[in-house]
Each structure stands twice: as structure tokens, then as C-alpha cells.
Short mmCIF file of N, CA and C in Angstrom, two decimals:
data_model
loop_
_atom_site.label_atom_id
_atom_site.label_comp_id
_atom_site.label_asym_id
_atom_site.label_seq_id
_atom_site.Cartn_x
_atom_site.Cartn_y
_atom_site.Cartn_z
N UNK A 1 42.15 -31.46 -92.62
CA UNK A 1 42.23 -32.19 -91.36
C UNK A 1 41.54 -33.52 -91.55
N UNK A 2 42.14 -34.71 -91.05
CA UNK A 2 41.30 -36.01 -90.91
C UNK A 2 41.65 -36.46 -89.95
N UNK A 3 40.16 -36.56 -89.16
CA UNK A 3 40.49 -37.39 -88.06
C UNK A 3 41.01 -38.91 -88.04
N UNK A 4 40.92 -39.44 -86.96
CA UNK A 4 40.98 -41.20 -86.93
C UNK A 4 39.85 -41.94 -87.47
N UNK A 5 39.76 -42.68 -88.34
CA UNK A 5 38.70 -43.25 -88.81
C UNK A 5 37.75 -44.37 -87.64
N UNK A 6 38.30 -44.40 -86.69
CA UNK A 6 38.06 -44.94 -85.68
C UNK A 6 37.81 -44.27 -84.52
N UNK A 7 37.49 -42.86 -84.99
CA UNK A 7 37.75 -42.48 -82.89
C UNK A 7 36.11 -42.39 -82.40
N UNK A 8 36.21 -42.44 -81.13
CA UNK A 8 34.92 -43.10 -80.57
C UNK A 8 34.92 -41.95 -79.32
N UNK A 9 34.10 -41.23 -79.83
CA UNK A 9 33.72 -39.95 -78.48
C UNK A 9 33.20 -40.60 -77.24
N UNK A 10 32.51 -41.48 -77.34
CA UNK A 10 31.90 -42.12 -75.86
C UNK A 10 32.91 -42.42 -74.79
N UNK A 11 34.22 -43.42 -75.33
CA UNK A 11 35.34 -44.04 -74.86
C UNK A 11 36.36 -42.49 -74.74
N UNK A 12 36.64 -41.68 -75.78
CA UNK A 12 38.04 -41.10 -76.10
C UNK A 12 38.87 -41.60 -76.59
N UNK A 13 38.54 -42.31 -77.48
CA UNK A 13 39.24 -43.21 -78.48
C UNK A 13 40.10 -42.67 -79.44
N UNK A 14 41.03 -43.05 -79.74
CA UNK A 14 41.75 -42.38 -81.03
C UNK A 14 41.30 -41.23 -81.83
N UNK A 15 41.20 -40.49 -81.00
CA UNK A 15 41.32 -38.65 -80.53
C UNK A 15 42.72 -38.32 -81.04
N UNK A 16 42.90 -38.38 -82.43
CA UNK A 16 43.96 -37.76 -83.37
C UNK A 16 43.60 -37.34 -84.42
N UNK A 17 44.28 -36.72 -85.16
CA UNK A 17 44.23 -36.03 -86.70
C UNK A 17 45.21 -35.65 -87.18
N UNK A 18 44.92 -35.61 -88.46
CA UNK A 18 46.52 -35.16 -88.92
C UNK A 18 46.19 -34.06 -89.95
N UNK A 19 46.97 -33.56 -90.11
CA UNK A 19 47.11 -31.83 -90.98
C UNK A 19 47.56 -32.16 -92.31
N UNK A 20 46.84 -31.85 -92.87
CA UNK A 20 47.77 -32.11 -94.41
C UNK A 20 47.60 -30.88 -95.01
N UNK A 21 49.20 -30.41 -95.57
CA UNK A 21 49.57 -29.10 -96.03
C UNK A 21 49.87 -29.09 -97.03
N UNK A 22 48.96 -28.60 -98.11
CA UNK A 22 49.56 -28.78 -100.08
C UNK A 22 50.52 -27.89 -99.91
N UNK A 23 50.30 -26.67 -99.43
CA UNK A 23 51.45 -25.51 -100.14
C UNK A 23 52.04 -25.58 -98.86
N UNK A 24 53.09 -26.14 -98.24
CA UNK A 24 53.55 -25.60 -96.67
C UNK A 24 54.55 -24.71 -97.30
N UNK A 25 54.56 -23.79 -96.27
CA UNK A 25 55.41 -22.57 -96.63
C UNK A 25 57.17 -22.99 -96.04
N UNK A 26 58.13 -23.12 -96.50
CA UNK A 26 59.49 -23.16 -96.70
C UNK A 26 60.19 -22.98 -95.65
N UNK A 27 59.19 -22.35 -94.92
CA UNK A 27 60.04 -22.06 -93.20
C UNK A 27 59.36 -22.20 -92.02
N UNK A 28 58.39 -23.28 -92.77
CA UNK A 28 57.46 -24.13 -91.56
C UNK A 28 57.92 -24.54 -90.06
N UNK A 29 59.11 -25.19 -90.55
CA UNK A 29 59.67 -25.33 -88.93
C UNK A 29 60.97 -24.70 -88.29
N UNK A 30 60.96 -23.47 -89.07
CA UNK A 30 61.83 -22.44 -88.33
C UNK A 30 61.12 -22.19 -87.20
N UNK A 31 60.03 -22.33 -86.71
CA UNK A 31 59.57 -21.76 -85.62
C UNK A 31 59.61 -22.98 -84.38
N UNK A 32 60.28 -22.25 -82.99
CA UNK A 32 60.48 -23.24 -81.76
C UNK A 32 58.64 -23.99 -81.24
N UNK A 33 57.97 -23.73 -82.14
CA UNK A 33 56.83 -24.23 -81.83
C UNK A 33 56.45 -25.12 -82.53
N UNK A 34 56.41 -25.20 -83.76
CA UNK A 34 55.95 -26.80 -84.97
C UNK A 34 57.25 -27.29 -85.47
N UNK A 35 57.02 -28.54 -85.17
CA UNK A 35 58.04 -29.59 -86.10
C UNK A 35 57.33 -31.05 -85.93
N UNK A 36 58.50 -31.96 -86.87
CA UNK A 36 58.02 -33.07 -87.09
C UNK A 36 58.24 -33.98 -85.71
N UNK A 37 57.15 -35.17 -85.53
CA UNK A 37 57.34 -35.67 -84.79
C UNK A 37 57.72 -37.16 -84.47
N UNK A 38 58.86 -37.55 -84.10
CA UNK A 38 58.89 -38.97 -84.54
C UNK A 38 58.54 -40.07 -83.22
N UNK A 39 57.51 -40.71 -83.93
CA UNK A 39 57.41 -41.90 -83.53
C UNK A 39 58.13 -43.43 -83.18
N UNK A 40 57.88 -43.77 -81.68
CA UNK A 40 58.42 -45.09 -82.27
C UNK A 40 58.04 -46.16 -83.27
N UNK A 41 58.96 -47.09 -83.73
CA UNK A 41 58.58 -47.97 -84.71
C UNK A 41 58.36 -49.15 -84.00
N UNK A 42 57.22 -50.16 -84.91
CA UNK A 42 56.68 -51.15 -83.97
C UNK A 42 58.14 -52.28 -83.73
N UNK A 43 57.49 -52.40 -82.59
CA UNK A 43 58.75 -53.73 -81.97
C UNK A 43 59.56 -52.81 -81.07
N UNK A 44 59.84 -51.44 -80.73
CA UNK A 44 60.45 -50.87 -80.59
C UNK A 44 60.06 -50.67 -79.08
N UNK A 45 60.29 -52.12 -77.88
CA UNK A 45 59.35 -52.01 -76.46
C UNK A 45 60.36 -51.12 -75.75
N UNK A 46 61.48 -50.98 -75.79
CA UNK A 46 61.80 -50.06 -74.75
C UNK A 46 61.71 -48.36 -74.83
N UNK A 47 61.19 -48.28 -75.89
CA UNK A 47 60.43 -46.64 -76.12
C UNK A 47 59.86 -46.33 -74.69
N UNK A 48 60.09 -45.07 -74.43
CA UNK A 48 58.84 -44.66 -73.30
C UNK A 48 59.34 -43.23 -73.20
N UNK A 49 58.25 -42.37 -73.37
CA UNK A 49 58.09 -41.25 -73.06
C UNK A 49 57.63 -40.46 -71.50
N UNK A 50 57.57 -41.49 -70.91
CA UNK A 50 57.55 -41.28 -69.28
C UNK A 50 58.55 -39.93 -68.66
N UNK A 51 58.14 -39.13 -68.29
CA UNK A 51 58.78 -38.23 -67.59
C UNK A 51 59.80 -37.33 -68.52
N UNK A 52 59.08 -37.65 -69.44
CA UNK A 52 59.54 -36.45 -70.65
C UNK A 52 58.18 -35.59 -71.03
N UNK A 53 58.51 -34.19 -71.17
CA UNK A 53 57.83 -33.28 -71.65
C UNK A 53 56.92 -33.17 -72.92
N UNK A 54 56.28 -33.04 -72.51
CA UNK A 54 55.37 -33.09 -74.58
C UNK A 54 54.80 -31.91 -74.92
N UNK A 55 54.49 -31.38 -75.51
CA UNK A 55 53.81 -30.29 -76.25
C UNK A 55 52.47 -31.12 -76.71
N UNK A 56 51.24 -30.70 -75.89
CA UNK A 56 49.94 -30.88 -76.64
C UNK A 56 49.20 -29.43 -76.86
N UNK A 57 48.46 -29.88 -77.77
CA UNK A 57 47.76 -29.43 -78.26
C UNK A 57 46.23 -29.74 -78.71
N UNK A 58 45.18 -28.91 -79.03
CA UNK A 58 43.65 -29.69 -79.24
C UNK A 58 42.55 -28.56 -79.15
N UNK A 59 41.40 -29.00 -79.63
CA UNK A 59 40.54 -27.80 -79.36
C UNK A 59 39.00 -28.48 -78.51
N UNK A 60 39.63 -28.92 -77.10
CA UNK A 60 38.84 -30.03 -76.71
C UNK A 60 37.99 -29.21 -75.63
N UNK A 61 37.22 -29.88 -74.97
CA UNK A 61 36.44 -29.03 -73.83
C UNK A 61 37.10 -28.43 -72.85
N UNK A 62 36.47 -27.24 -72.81
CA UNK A 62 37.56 -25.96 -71.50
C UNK A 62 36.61 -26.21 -70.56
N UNK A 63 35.28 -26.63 -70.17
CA UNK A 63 33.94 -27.03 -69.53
C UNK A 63 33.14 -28.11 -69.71
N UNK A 64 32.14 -28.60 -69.09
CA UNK A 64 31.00 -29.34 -69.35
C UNK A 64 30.73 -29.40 -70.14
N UNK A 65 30.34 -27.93 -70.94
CA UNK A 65 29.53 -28.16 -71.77
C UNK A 65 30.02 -27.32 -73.55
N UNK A 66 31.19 -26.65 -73.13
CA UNK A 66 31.72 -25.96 -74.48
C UNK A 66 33.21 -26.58 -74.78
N UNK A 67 33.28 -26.70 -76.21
CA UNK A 67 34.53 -26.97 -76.81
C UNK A 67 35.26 -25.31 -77.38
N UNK A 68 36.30 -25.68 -77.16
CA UNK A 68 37.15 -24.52 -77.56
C UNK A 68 37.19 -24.21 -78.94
N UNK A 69 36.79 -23.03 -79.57
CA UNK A 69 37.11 -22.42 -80.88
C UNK A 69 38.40 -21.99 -81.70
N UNK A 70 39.46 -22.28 -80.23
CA UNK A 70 40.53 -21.77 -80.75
C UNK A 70 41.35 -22.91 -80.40
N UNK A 71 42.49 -22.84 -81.42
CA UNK A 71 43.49 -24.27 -80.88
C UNK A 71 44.65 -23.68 -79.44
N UNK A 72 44.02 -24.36 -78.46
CA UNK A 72 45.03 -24.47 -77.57
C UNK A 72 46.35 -25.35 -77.16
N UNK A 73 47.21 -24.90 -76.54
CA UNK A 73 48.48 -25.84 -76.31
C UNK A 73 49.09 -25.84 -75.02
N UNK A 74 49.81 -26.46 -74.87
CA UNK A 74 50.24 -26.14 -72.95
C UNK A 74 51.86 -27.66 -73.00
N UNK A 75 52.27 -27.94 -72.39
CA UNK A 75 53.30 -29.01 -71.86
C UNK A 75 52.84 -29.69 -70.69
N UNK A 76 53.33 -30.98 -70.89
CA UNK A 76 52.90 -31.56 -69.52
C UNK A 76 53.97 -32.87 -69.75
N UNK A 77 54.37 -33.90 -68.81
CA UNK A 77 55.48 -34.44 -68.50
C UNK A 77 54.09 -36.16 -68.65
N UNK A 78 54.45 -36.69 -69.40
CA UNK A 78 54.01 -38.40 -69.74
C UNK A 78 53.95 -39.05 -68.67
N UNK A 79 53.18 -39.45 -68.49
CA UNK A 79 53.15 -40.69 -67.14
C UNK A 79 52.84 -41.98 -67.55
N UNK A 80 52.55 -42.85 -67.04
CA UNK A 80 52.53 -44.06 -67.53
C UNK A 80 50.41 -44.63 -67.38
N UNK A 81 50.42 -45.67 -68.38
CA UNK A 81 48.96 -45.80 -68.83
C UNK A 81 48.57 -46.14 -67.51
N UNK A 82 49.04 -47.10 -66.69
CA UNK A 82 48.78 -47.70 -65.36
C UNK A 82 48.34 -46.62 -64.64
N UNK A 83 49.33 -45.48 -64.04
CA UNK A 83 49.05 -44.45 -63.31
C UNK A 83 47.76 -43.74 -63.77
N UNK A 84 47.64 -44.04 -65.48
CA UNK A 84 46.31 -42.85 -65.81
C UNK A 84 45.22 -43.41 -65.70
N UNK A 85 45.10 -44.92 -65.97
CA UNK A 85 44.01 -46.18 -65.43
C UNK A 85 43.68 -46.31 -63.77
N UNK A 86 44.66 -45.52 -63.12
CA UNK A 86 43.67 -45.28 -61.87
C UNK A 86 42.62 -44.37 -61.88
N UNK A 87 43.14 -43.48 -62.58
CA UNK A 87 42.09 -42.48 -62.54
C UNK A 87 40.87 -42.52 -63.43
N UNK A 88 41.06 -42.84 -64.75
CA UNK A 88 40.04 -43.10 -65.43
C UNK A 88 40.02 -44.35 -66.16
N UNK A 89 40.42 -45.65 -65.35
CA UNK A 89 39.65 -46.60 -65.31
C UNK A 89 39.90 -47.26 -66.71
N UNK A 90 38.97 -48.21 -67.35
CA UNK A 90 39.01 -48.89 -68.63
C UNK A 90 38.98 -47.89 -69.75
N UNK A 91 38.83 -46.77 -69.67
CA UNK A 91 38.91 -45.90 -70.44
C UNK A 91 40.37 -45.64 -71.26
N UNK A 92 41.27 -45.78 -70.33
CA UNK A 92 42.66 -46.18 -70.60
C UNK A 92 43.05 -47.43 -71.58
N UNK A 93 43.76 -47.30 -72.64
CA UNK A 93 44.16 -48.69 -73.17
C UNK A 93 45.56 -48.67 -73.78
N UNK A 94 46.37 -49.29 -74.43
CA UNK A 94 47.39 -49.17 -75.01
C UNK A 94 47.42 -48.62 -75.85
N UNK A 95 46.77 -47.53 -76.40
CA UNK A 95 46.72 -46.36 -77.62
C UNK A 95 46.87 -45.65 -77.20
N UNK A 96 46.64 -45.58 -75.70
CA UNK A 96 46.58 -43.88 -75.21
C UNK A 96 47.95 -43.59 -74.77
N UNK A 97 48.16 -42.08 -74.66
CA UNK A 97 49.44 -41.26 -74.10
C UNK A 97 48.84 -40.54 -73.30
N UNK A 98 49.20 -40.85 -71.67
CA UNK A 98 48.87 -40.35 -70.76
C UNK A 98 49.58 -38.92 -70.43
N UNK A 99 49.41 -37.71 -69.82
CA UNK A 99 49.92 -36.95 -69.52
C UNK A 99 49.52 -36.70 -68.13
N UNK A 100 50.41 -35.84 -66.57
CA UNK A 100 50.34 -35.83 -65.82
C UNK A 100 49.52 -34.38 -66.12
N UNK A 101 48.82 -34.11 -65.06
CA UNK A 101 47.67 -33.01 -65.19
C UNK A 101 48.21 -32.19 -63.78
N UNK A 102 49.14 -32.53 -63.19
CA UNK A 102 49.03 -31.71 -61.61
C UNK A 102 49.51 -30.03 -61.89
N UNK A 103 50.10 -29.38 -63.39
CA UNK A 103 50.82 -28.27 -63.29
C UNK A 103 49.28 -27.76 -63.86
N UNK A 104 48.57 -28.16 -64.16
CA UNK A 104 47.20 -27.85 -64.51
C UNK A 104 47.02 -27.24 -66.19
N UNK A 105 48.13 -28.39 -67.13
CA UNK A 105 47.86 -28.38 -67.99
C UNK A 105 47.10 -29.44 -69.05
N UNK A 106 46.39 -29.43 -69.80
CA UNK A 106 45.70 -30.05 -70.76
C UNK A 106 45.59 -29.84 -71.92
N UNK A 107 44.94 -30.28 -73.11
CA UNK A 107 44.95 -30.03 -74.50
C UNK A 107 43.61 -29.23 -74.32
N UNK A 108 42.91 -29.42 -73.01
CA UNK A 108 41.07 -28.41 -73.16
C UNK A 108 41.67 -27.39 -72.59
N UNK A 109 42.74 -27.33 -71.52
CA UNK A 109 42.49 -25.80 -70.85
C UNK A 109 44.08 -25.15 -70.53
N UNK A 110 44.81 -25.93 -71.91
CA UNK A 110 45.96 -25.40 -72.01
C UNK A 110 45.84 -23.61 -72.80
N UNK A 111 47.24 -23.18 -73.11
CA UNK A 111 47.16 -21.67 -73.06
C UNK A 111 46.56 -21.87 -74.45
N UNK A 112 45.95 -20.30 -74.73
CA UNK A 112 45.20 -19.87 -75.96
C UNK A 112 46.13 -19.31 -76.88
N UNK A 113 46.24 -19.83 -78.10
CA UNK A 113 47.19 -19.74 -79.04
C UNK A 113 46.38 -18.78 -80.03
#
């Protein structure tokens, strides 16, 4: 696992990682749960994932004060950075991918995998 060489716990900063698999096993993404994910490419402004579904995942805080031991996952539908900058403010920037929280899912207190 490596995180972002940049991520900044104070802010929530580039809060990513990536998996790197020497031996992946041959039928890695036979399963309706992992596959690859594609990104847009830069220049590419009319991308938007707004009101499309995502699959997160994370092993982030379920509380105040504990992080989760186990990797959790859940769906939630993209909203836009504006809408998530009301709520939390400068904390928000153009790196982030907002997700709507009202079905009461998250990457901290999505289901236990």
C-alpha cells in the first residue's frame, strides 16, 4: 500500500492509496466487486461524475475517536465540490470527490466487508 505522498490529515488532503499486487491472481476481476477504474484524462472538462453512483471504500473513522480495522465499503451518488463546500467549508478543493451522505453512507461507516 502507498499512500499520497502529500496527504495532510489536518485538511483531508489527498486521502488515497494505491494497492500494488506482484502475484494478482488471474481472476481478480471476475468478481462484481473489484475492477479497474478509469479516470478522466487531463483537459477532459466535461467529465463529471455528479449523480452517478460510486463504490467507496476506506478504513476511516466509524467515531471520534476509533478508526476502523476492517476495510469498509458502501455506494453513494457524487455531488458536486460546491454543494460539499457548504458543508465543510475550505476544506473542500478541486482534488476532492464529493459524495452525498443522506442514504447514510460513507467510506468510515459504510458496510463491513
Amino acid at each position: 500500500m502507498i499512500s499520497h505522498q502529500e496527504y495532510d490529515d489536518a485538511r483531508i488532503s489527498n486521502d488515497v492509496g494505491m494497492l500494488f499486487m506482484r502475484d494478482a491472481p488471474s481472476n481478480l476481476f471476475d468478481s462484481p466487486n473489484i475492477g479497474p477504474i478509469n479516470l478522466p484524462r487531463p483537459g477532459d472538462e466535461n467529465f463529471s461524475l455528479v449523480d452517478r453512483w460510486l463504490t467507496l471504500s476506506g478504513y476511516g473513522m466509524y467515531n471520534d475517536q476509533s478508526s476502523s480495522s476492517v476495510l469498509r465499503y458502501s455506494t453513494a451518488p457524487a455531488i458536486t465540490n460546491a454543494a460539499c463546500a457548504n458543508v465543510f467549508g475550505t476544506y473542500v478543493t478541486d482534488g476532492n470527490l464529493c459524495i452525498s451522505t443522506v442514504h447514510g453512507s460513507s467510506t468510515c461507516s459504510g458496510k463491513i466487508q
